Short mmCIF file of C-alpha atoms and ligand atoms in Angstrom, two decimals:
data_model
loop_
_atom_site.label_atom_id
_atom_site.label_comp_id
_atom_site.label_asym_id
_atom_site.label_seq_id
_atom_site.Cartn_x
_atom_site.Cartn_y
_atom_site.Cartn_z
CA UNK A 1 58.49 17.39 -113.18
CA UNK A 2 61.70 19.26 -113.03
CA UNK A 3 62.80 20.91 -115.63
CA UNK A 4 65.71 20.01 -117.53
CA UNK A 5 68.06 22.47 -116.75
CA UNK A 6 66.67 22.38 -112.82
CA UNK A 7 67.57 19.00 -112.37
CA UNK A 8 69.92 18.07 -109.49
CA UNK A 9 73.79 17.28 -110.73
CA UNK A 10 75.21 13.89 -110.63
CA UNK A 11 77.83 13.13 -107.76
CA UNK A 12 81.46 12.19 -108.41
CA UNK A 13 83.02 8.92 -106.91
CA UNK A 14 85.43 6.33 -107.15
CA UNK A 15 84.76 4.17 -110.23
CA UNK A 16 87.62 1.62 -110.69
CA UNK A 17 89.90 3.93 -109.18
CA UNK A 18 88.73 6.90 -111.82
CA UNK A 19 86.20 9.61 -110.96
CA UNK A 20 83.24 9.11 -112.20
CA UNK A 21 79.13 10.19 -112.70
CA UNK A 22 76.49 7.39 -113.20
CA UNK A 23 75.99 9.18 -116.30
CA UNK A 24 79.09 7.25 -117.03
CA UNK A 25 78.66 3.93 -115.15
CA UNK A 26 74.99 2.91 -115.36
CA UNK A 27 75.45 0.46 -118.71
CA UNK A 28 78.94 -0.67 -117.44
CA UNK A 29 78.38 -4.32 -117.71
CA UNK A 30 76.89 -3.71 -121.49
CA UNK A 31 79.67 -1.49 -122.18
CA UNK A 32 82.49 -3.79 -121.16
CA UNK A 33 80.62 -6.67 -123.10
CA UNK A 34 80.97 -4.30 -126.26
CA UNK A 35 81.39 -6.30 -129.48
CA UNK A 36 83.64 -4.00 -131.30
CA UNK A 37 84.27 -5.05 -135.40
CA UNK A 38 86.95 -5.01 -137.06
CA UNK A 39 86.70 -1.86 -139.00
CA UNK A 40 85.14 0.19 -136.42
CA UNK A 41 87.29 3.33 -135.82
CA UNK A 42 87.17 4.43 -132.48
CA UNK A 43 87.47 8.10 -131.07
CA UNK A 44 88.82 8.61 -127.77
CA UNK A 45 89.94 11.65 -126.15
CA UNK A 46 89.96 13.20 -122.64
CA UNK A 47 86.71 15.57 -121.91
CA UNK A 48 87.17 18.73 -123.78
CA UNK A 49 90.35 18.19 -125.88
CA UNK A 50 88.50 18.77 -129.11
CA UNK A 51 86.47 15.15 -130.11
CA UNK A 52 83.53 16.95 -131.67
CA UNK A 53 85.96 18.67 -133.78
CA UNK A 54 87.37 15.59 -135.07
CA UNK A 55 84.02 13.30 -135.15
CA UNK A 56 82.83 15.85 -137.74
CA UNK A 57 86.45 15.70 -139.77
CA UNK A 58 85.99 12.02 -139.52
CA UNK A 59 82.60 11.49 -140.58
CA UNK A 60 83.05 13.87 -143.50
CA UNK A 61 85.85 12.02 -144.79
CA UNK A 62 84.36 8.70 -144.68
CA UNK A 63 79.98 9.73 -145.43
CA UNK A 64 80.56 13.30 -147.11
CA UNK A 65 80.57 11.93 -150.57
CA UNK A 66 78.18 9.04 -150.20
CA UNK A 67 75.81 10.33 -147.71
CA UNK A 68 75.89 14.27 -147.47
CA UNK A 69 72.46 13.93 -146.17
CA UNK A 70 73.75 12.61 -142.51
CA UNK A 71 75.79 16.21 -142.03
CA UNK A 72 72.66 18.44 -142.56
CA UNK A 73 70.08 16.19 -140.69
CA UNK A 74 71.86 14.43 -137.61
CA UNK A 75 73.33 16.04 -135.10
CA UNK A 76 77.34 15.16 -134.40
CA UNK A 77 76.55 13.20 -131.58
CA UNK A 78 74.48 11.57 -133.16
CA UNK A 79 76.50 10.95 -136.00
CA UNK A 80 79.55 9.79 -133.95
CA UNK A 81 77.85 8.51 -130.91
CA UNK A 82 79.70 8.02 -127.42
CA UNK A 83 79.91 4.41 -126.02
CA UNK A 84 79.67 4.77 -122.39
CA UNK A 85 76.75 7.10 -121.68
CA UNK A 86 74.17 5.96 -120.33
CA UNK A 87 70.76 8.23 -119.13
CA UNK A 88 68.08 6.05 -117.88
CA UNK A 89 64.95 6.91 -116.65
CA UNK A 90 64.13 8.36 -113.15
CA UNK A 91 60.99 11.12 -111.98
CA UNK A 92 63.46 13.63 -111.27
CA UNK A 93 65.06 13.77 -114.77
CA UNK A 94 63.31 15.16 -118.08
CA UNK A 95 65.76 13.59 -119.93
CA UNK A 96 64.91 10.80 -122.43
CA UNK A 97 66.49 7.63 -121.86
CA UNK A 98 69.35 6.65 -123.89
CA UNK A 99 72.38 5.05 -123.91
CA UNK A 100 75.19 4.89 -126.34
CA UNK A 101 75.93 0.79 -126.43
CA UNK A 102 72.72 0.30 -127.79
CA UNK A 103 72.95 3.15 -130.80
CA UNK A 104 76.00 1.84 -131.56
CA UNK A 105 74.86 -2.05 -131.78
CA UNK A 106 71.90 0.24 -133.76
CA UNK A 107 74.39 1.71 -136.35
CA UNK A 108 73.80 0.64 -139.93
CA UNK A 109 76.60 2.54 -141.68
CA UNK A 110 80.48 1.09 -142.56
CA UNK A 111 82.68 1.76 -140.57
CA UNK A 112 80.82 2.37 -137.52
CA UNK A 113 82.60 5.80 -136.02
CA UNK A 114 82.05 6.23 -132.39
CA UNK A 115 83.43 7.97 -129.51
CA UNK A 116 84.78 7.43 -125.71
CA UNK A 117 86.56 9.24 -122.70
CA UNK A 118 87.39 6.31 -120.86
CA UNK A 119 90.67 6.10 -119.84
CA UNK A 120 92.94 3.26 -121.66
CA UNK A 121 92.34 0.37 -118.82
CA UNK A 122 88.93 0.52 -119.04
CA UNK A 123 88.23 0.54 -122.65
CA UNK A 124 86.07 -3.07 -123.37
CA UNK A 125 88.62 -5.86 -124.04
CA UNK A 126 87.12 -6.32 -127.86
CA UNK A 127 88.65 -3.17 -129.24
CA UNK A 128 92.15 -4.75 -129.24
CA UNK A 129 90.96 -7.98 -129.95
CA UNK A 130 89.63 -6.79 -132.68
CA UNK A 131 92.20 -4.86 -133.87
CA UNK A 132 90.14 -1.28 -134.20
CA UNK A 133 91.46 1.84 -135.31
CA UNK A 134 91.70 4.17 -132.68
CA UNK A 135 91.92 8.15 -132.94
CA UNK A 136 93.48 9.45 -129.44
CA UNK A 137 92.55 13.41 -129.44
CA UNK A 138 94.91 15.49 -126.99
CA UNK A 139 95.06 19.03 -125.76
CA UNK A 140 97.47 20.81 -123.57
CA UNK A 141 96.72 20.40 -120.18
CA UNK A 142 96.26 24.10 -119.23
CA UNK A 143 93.41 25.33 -121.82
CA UNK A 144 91.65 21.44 -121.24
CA UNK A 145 91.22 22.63 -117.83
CA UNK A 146 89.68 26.07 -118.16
CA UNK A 147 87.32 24.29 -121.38
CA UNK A 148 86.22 21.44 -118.63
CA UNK A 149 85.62 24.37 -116.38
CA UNK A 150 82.91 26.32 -118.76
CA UNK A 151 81.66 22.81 -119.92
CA UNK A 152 80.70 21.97 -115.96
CA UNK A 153 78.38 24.85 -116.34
CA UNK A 154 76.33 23.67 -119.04
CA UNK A 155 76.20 19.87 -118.91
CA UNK A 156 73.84 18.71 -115.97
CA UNK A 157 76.10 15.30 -116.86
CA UNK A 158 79.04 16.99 -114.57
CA UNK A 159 79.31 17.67 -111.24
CA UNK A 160 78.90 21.72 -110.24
CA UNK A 161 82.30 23.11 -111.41
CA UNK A 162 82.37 25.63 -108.47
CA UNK A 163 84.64 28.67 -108.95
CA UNK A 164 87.65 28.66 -111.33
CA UNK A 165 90.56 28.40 -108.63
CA UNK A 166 88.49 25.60 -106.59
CA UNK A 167 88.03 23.61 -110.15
CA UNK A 168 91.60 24.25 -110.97
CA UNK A 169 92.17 22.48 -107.63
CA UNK A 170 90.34 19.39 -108.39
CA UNK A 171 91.20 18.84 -112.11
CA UNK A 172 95.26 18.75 -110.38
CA UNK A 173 93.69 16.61 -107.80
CA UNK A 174 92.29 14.10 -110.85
CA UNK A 175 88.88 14.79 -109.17
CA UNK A 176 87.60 15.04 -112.90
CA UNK A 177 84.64 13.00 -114.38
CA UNK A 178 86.99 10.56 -116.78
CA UNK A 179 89.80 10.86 -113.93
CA UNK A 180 93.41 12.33 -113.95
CA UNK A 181 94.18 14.14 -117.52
CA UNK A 182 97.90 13.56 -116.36
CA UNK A 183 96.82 10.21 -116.56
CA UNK A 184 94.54 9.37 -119.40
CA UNK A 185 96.98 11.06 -121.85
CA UNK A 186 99.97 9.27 -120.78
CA UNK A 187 98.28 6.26 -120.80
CA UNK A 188 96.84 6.28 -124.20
CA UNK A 189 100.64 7.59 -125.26
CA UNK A 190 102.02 4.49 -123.60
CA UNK A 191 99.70 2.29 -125.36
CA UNK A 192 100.32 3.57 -128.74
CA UNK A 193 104.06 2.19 -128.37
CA UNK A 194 102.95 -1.18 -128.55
CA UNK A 195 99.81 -0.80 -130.48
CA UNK A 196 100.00 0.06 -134.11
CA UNK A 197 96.95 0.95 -134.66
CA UNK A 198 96.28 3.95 -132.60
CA UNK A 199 97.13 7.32 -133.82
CA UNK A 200 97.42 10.37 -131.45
CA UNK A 201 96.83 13.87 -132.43
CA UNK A 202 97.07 17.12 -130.89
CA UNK A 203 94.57 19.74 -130.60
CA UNK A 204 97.33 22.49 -130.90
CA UNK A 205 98.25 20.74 -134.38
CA UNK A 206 95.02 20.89 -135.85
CA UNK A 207 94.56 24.71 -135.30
CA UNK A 208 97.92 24.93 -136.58
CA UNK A 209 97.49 23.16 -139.78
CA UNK A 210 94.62 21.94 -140.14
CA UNK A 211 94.82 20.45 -143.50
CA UNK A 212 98.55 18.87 -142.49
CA UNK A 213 96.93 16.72 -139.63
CA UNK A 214 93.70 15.73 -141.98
CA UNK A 215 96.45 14.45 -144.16
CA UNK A 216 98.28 12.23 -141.45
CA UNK A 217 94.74 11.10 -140.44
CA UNK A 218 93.70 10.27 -143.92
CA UNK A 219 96.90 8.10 -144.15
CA UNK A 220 96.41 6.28 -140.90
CA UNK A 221 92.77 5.84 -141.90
CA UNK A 222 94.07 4.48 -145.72
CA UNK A 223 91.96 7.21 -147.13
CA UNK A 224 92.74 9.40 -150.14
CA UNK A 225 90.17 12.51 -150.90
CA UNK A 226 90.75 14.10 -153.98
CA UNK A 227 92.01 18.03 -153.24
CA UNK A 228 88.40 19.09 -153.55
CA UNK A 229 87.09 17.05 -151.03
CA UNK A 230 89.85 18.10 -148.57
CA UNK A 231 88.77 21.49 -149.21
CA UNK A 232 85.13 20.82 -148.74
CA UNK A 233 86.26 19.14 -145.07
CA UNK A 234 88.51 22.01 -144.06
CA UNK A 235 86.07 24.45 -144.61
CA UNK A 236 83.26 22.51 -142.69
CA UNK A 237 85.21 22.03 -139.94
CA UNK A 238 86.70 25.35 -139.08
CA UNK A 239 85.79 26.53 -136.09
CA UNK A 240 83.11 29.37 -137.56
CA UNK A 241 81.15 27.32 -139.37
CA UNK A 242 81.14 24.65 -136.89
CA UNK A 243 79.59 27.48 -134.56
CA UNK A 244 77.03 28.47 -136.87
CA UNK A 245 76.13 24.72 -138.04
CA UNK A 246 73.14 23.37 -136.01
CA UNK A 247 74.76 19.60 -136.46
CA UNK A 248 78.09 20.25 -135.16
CA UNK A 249 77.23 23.02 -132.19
CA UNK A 250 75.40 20.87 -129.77
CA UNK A 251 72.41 23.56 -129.46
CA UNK A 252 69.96 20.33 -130.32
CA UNK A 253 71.08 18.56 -127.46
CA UNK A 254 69.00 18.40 -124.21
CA UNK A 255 71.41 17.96 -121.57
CA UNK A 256 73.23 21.11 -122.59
CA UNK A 257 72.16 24.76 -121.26
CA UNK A 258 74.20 26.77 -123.92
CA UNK A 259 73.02 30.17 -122.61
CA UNK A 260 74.96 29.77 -119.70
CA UNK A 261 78.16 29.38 -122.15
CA UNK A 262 78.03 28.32 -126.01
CA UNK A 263 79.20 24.54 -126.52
CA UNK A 264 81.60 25.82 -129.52
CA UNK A 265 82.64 28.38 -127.25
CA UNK A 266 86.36 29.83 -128.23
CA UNK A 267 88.19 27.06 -130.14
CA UNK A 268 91.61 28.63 -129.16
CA UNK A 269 94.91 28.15 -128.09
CA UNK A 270 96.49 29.61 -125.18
CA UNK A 271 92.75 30.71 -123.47
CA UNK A 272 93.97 29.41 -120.38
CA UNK A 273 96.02 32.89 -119.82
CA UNK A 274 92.60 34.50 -119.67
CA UNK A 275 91.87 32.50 -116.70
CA UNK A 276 95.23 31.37 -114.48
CA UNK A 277 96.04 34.26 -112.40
CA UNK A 278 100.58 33.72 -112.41
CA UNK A 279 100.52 32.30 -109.35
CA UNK A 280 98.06 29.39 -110.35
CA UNK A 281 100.05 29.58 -113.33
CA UNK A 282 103.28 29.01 -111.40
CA UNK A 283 101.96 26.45 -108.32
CA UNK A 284 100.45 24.56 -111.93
CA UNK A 285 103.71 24.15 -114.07
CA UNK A 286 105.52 22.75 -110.55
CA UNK A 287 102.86 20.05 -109.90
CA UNK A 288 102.93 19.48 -113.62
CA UNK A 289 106.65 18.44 -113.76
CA UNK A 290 105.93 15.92 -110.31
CA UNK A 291 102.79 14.13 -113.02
CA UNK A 292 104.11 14.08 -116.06
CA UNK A 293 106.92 12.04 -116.55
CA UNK A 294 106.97 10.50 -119.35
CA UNK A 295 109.98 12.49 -121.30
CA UNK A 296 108.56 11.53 -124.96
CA UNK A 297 105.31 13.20 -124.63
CA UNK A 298 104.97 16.88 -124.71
CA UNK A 299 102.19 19.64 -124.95
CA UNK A 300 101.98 23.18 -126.40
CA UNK A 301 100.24 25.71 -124.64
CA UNK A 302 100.95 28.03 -127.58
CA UNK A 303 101.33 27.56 -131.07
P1 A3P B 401 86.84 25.63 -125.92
O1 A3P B 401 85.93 25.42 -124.76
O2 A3P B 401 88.24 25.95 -125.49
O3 A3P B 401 86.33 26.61 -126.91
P2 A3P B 401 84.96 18.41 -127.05
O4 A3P B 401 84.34 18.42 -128.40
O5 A3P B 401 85.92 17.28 -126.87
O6 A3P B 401 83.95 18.54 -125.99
O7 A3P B 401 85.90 19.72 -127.00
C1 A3P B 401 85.31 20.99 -127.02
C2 A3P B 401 86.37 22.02 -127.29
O8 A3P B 401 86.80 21.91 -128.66
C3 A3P B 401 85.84 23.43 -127.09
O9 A3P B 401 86.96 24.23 -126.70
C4 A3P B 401 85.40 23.76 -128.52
O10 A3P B 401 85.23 25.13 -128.77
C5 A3P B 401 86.57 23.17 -129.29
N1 A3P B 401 86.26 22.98 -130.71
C6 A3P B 401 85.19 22.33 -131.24
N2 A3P B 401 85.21 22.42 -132.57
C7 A3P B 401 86.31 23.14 -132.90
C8 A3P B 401 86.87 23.60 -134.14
N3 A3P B 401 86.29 23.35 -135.31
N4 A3P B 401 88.03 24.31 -134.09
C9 A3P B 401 88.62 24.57 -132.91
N5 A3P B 401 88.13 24.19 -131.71
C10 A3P B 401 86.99 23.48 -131.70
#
């Protein structure tokens, strides 16, 4: 049997008009037949834009009181599972089978707290029939890219990321797992006009103020910590002790090779100048303007 980190990587192709790995696909049917309740609160980002971050803020705010025992004994993906994935079994994988639908039906706590990256047309009809809460995660386009990049090294879930400037290429091209990022963030942002209940964030904004954005969430979520209990959530969630915390830094999950690169691996702002040479950096701002049109939405690549 292969080994885990041997095993061959998934192929990308046209899934509803968004790339896409079977990793991905496999439960679709189950996954669009998703019975979402009421009070489930739903986090959805684009790959890399910071949802483990804010799976741990939210399931501190809502279990760290009455269940402390969930943050030092299951593992944040656990803990905030992801709908859509879906590993079954095959001779050529040593991974266990699992998929996500199921350990959500599973879930026994209130609210439920779960994750996606599907793009807003493909999330299961029963979320807005339902009326969820939804937590939209985004990150500036330019550090997403180069944290996709390192995360295609050590998730046999991606395709090979190839070299930087050939990966730049395709994430401009929308040749992503979870499709266009031009895309998927506009789309969410368009939906959250006419949907009250969906609040978007910014990755720059939390490592700005950290405690600010908790707040905004907290209201959203009609929460109200006491001062303490902010505290408690601020500290457990900065990017350190995330690092250092078994439950939050992914070094418990199979499908991961985090020698190649750590999961929690720089937590930063502005990282993508480490990578873009100026003329990617130049040939990416132009194509940039020609995606993104929407005038209301806007990024930080520094804060
Ligand atoms: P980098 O690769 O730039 O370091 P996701 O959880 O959606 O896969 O996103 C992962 C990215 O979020 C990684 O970015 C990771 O380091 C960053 N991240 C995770 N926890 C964080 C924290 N507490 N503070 C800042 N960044 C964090």
């Amino acid at each position: 049997m292969l080994r885990q980190m041997e095993q061959p990587r998934p192929k990308l192709f046209d899934f509803h008009g968004v790339s896409m790995t079977k990793y991905f696909t496999d439960n679709w049917d189950n996954v669009q037949n998703f019975k979402a309740r009421p009070d489930d609160i739903l986090l959805a980002t684009y790959p890399k834009a910071g949802s483990t971050w804010v799976s741990h803020i939210l399931d501190l705010l809502h279990f760290g009181q009455t269940s402390p025992e969930r943050q030092t004994s299951i593992p944040i993906y656990e803990r905030v599972p992801m709908l859509e994935i879906s590993i079954t079994t095959s001779p050529s994988t040593a991974l266990p089978v699992y998929n996500g639908k199921d350990h959500i039906d599973q879930l026994t706590i209130s609210p439920r707290i779960f994750k996606t990256h599907l793009p807003v047309q493909l999330l299961p009809k029963s979320f807005w029939e339902q009326n969820c809460k939804i937590v939209y995660v985004a990150r500036n386009a330019k550090d997403n890219a180069v944290s996709y990049f390192h995360f295609g090294h050590i998730s046999m879930l991606q395709p090979e990321p190839g070299d930087w400037s050939s990966f730049l290429q395709r994430f401009m091209e929308g040749k992503m797992v979870f499709g266009p990022w031009y895309d998927h963030v506009t789309g969410w942002w368009e939906k959250k006009q006419t949907h009250s209940k969906i609040h978007y964030m910014f990755y720059e904004d939390l490592i700005e103020d950290t405690g600010r954005e908790i707040d905004r969430l907290c209201s959203f979520l009609g929460l109200s910590p006491s001062a303490e209990q902010k505290q408690t959530v601020i500290r457990e969630v900065q990017f350190d002790s995330m690092k250092k915390n078994k439950m939050t830094n992914y070094s418990t999950a199979l499908k991961m090779d985090g020698k190649v690169s750590p999961f929690m691996r720089k937590g930063k702002v502005a990282d993508w100048k480490n990578h873009f040479t100026v003329a990617q950096s130049e040939q990416y701002d132009e194509d940039y303007k020609k995606k993104m049109k929407n005038p209301t939405l806007h990024f930080r690549t520094e804060v």
